PDB file of C-alpha atoms and ligand atoms in Angstrom:
ATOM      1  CA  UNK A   1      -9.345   4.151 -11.634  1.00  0.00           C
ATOM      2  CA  UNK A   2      -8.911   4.453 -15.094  1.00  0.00           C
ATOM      3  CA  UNK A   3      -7.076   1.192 -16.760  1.00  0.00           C
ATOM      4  CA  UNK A   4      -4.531   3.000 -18.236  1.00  0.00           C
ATOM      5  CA  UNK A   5      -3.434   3.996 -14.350  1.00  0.00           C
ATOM      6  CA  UNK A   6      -2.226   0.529 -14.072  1.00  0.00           C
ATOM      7  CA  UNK A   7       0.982   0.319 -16.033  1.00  0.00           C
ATOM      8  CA  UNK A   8       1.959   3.129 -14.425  1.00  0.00           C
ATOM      9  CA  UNK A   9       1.080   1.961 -10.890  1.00  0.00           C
ATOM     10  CA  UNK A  10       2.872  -1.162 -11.754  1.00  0.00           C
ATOM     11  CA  UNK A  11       6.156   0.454 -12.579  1.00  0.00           C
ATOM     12  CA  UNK A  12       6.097   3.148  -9.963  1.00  0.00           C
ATOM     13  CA  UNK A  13       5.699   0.209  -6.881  1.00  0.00           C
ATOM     14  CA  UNK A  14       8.594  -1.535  -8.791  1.00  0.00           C
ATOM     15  CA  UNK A  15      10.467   0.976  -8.753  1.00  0.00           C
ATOM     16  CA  UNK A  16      10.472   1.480  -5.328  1.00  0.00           C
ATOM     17  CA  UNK A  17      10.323  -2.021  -4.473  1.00  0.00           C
ATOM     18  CA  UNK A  18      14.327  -1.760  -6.137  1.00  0.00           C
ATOM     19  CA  UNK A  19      14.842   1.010  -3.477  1.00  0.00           C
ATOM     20  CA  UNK A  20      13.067  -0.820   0.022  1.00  0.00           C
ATOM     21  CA  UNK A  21      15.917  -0.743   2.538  1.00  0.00           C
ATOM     22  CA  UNK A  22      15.433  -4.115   4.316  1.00  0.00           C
ATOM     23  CA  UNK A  23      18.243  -4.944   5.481  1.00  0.00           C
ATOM     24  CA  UNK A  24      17.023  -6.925   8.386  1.00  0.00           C
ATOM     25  CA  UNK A  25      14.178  -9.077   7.028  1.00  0.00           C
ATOM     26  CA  UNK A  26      15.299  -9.229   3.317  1.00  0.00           C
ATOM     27  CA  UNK A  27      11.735  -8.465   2.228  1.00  0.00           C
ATOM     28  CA  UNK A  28      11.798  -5.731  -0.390  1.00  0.00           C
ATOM     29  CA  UNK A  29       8.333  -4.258  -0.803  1.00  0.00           C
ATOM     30  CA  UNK A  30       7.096  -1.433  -3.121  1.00  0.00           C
ATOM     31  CA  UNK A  31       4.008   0.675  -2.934  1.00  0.00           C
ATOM     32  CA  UNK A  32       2.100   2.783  -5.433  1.00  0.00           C
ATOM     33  CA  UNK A  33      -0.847   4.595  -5.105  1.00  0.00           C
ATOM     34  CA  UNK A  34      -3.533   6.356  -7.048  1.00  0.00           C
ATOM     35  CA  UNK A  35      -4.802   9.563  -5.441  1.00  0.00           C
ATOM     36  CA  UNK A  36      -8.294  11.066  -6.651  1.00  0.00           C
ATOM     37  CA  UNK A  37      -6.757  14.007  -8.015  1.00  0.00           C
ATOM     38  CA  UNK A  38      -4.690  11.511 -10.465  1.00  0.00           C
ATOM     39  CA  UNK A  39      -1.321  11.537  -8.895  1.00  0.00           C
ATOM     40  CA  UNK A  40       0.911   8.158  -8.052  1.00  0.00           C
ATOM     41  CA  UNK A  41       2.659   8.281  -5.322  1.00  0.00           C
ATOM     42  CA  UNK A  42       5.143   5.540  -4.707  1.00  0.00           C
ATOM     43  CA  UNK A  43       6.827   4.343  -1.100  1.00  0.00           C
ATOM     44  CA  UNK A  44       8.956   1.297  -0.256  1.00  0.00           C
ATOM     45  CA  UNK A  45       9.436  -0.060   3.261  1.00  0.00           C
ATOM     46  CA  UNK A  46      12.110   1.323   4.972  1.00  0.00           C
ATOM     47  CA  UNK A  47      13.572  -0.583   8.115  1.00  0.00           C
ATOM     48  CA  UNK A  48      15.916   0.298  11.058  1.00  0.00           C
ATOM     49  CA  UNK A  49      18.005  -1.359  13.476  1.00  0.00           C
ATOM     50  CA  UNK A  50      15.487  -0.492  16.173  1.00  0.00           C
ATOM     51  CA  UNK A  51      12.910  -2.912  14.451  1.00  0.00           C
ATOM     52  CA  UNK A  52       9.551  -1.392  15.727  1.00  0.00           C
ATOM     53  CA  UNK A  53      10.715   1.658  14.145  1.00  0.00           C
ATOM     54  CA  UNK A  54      10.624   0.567  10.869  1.00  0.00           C
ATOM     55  CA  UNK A  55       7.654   1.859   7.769  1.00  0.00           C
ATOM     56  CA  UNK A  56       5.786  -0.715   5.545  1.00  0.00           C
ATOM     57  CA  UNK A  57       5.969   0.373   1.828  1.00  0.00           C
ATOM     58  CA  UNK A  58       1.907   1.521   1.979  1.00  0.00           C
ATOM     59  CA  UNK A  59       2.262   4.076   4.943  1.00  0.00           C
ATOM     60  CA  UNK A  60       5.367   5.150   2.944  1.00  0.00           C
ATOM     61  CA  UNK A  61       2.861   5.915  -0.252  1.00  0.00           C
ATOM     62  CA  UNK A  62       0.199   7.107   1.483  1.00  0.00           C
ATOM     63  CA  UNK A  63       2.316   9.885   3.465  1.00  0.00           C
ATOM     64  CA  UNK A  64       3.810  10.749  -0.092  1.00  0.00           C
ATOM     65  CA  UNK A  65       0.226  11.357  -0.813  1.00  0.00           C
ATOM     66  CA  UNK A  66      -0.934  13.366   1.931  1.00  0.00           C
ATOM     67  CA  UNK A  67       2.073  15.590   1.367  1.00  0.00           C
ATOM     68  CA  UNK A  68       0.866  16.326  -2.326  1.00  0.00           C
ATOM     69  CA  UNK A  69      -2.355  17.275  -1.231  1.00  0.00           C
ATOM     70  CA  UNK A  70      -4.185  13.656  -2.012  1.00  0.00           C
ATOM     71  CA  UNK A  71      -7.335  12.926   0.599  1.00  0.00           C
ATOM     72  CA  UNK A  72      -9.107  10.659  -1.413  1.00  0.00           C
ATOM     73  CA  UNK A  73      -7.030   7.001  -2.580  1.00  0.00           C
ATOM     74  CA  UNK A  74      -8.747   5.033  -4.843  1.00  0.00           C
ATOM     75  CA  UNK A  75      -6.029   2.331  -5.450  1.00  0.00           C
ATOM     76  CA  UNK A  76      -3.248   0.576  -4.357  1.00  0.00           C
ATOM     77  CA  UNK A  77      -0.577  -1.845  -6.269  1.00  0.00           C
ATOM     78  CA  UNK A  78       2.020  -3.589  -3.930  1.00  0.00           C
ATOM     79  CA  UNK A  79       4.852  -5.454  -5.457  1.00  0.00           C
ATOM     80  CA  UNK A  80       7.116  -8.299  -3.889  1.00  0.00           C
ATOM     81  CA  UNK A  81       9.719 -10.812  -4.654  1.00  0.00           C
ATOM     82  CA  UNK A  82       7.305 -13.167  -3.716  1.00  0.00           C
ATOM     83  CA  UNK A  83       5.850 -16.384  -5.463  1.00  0.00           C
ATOM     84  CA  UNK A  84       2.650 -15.693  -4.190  1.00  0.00           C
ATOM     85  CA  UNK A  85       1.230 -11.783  -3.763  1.00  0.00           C
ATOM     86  CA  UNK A  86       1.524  -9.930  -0.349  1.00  0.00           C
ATOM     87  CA  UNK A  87      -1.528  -8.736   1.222  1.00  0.00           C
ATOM     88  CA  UNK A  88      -1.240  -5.709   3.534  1.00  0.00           C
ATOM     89  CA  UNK A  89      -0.452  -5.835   7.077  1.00  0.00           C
ATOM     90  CA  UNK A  90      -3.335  -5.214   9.775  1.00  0.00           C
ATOM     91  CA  UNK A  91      -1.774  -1.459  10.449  1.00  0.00           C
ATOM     92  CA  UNK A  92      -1.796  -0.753   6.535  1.00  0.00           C
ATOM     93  CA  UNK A  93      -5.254  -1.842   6.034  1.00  0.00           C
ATOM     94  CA  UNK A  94      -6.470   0.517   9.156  1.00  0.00           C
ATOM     95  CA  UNK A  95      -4.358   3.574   7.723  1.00  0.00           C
ATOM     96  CA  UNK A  96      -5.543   2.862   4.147  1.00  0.00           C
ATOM     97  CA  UNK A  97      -8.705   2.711   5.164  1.00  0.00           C
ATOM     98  CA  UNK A  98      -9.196   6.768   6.266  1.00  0.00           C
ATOM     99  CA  UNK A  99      -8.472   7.427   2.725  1.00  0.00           C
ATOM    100  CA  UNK A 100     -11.037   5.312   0.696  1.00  0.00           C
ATOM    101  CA  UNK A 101     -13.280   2.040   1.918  1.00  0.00           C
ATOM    102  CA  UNK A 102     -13.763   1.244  -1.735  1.00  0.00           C
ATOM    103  CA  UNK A 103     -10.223   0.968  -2.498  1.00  0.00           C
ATOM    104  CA  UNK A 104      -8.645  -1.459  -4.942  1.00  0.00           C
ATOM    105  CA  UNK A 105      -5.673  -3.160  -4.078  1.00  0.00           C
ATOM    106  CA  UNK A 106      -3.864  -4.979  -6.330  1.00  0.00           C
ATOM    107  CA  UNK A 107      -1.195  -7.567  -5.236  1.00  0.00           C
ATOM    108  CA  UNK A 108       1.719  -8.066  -7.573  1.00  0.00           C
ATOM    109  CA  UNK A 109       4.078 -11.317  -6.976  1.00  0.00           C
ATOM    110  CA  UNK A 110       6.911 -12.336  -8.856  1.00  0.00           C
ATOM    111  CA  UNK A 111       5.930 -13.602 -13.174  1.00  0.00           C
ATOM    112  CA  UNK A 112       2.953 -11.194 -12.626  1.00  0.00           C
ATOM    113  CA  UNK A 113       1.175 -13.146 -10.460  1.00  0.00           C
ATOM    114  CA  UNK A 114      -1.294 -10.889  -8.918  1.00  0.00           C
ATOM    115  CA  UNK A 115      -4.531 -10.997  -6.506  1.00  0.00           C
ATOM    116  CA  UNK A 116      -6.877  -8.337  -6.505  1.00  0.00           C
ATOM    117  CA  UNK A 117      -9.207  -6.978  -3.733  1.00  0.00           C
ATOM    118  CA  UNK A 118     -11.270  -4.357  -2.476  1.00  0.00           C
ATOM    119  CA  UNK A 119      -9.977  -2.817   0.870  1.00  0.00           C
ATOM    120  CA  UNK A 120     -13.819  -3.530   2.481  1.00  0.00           C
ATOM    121  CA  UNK A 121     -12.959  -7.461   1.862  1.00  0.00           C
ATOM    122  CA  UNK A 122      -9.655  -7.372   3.416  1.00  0.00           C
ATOM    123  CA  UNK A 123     -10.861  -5.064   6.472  1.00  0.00           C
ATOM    124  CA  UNK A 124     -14.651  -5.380   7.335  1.00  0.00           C
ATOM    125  CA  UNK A 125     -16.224  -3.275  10.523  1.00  0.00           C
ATOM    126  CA  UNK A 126     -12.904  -1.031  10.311  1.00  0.00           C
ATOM    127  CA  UNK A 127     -12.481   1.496  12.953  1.00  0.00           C
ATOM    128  CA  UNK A 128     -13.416   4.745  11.427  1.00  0.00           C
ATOM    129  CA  UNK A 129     -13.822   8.321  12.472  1.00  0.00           C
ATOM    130  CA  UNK A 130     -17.710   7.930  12.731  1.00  0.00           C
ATOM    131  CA  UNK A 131     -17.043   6.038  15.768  1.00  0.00           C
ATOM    132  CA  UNK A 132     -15.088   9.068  17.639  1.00  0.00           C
ATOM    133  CA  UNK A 133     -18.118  11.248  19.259  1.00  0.00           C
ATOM    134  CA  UNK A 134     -16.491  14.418  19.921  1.00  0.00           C
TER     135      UNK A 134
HETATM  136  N1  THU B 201       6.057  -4.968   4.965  1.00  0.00           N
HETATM  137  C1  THU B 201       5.546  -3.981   4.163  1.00  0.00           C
HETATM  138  O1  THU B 201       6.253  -3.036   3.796  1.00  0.00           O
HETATM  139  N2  THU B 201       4.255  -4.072   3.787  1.00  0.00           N
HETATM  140  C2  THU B 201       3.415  -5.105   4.103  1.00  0.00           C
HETATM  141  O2  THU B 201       2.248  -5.071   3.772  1.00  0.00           O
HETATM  142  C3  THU B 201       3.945  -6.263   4.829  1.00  0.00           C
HETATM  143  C4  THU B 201       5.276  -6.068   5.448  1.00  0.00           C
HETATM  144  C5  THU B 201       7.470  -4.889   5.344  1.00  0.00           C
HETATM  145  C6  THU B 201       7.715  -4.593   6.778  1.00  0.00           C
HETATM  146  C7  THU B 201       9.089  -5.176   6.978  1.00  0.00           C
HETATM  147  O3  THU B 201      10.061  -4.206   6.546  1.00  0.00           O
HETATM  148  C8  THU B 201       9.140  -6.344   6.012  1.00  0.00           C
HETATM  149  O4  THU B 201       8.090  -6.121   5.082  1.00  0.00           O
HETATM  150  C9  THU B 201       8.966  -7.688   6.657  1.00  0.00           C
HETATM  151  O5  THU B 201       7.868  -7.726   7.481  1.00  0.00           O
END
């Protein structure tokens, strides 16, 4: 990632953060990531009456990716509301992982407060497709 990626990163997830339908839980979240190619891709999390059915803000990103033609994610900025910065869920960290273990995720709170991290440190001995013998 080059520095100058950040800004942008920045205002794409806060962007979409304005735009996370969350009706339910009231937690507005906003992804943006960095494919290898150079592309930002941006997703919010986007709920539904049915609650299991509803999409975290990364999976949102990532699929925004994959659609563009992105394999290869080399970082991740999540924005909340928050006082304190949101980590990924368990299920994020798993489908972020198939698309870079070296990942950096930065984690964006409210006044800028942010927490950085590589994806290896918040998911060691991840499942990966190594592990499928077929
Ligand atoms: N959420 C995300 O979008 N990303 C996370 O990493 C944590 C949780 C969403 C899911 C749900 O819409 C709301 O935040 C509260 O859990």
């Amino acid at each position: 990632m080059e520095i100058t990626d950040y800004p942008l990163l920045l205002e794409k997830a806060s962007e979409a953060m304005q735009n996370a339908y969350a009706p339910y839980s009231r937690f507005k979240v906003g992804a943006a990531v960095l494919g290898s190619k150079g592309g930002i891709y941006a997703g919010c999390n986007v709920e539904n009456s049915s609650y299991p059915v509803g999409m975290c803000a990364e999976r949102g990103a990532i699929a925004a990716a994959v659609v563009a033609g992105e394999t290869q994610i080399t970082a991740l900025v999540i924005v909340t509301d928050t006082d304190t910065p949101c980590p990924p869920c368990g299920m994020c960290r798993q489908a972020l992982s198939e698309f870079d273990k070296n990942m950096v995720v930065f984690m964006v709170a409210r006044n800028g407060v942010t927490d950085v991290s590589t994806l290896k440190e918040l998911l060691p001995k991840q499942f990966d497709q190594t592990l499928l013998n077929h």
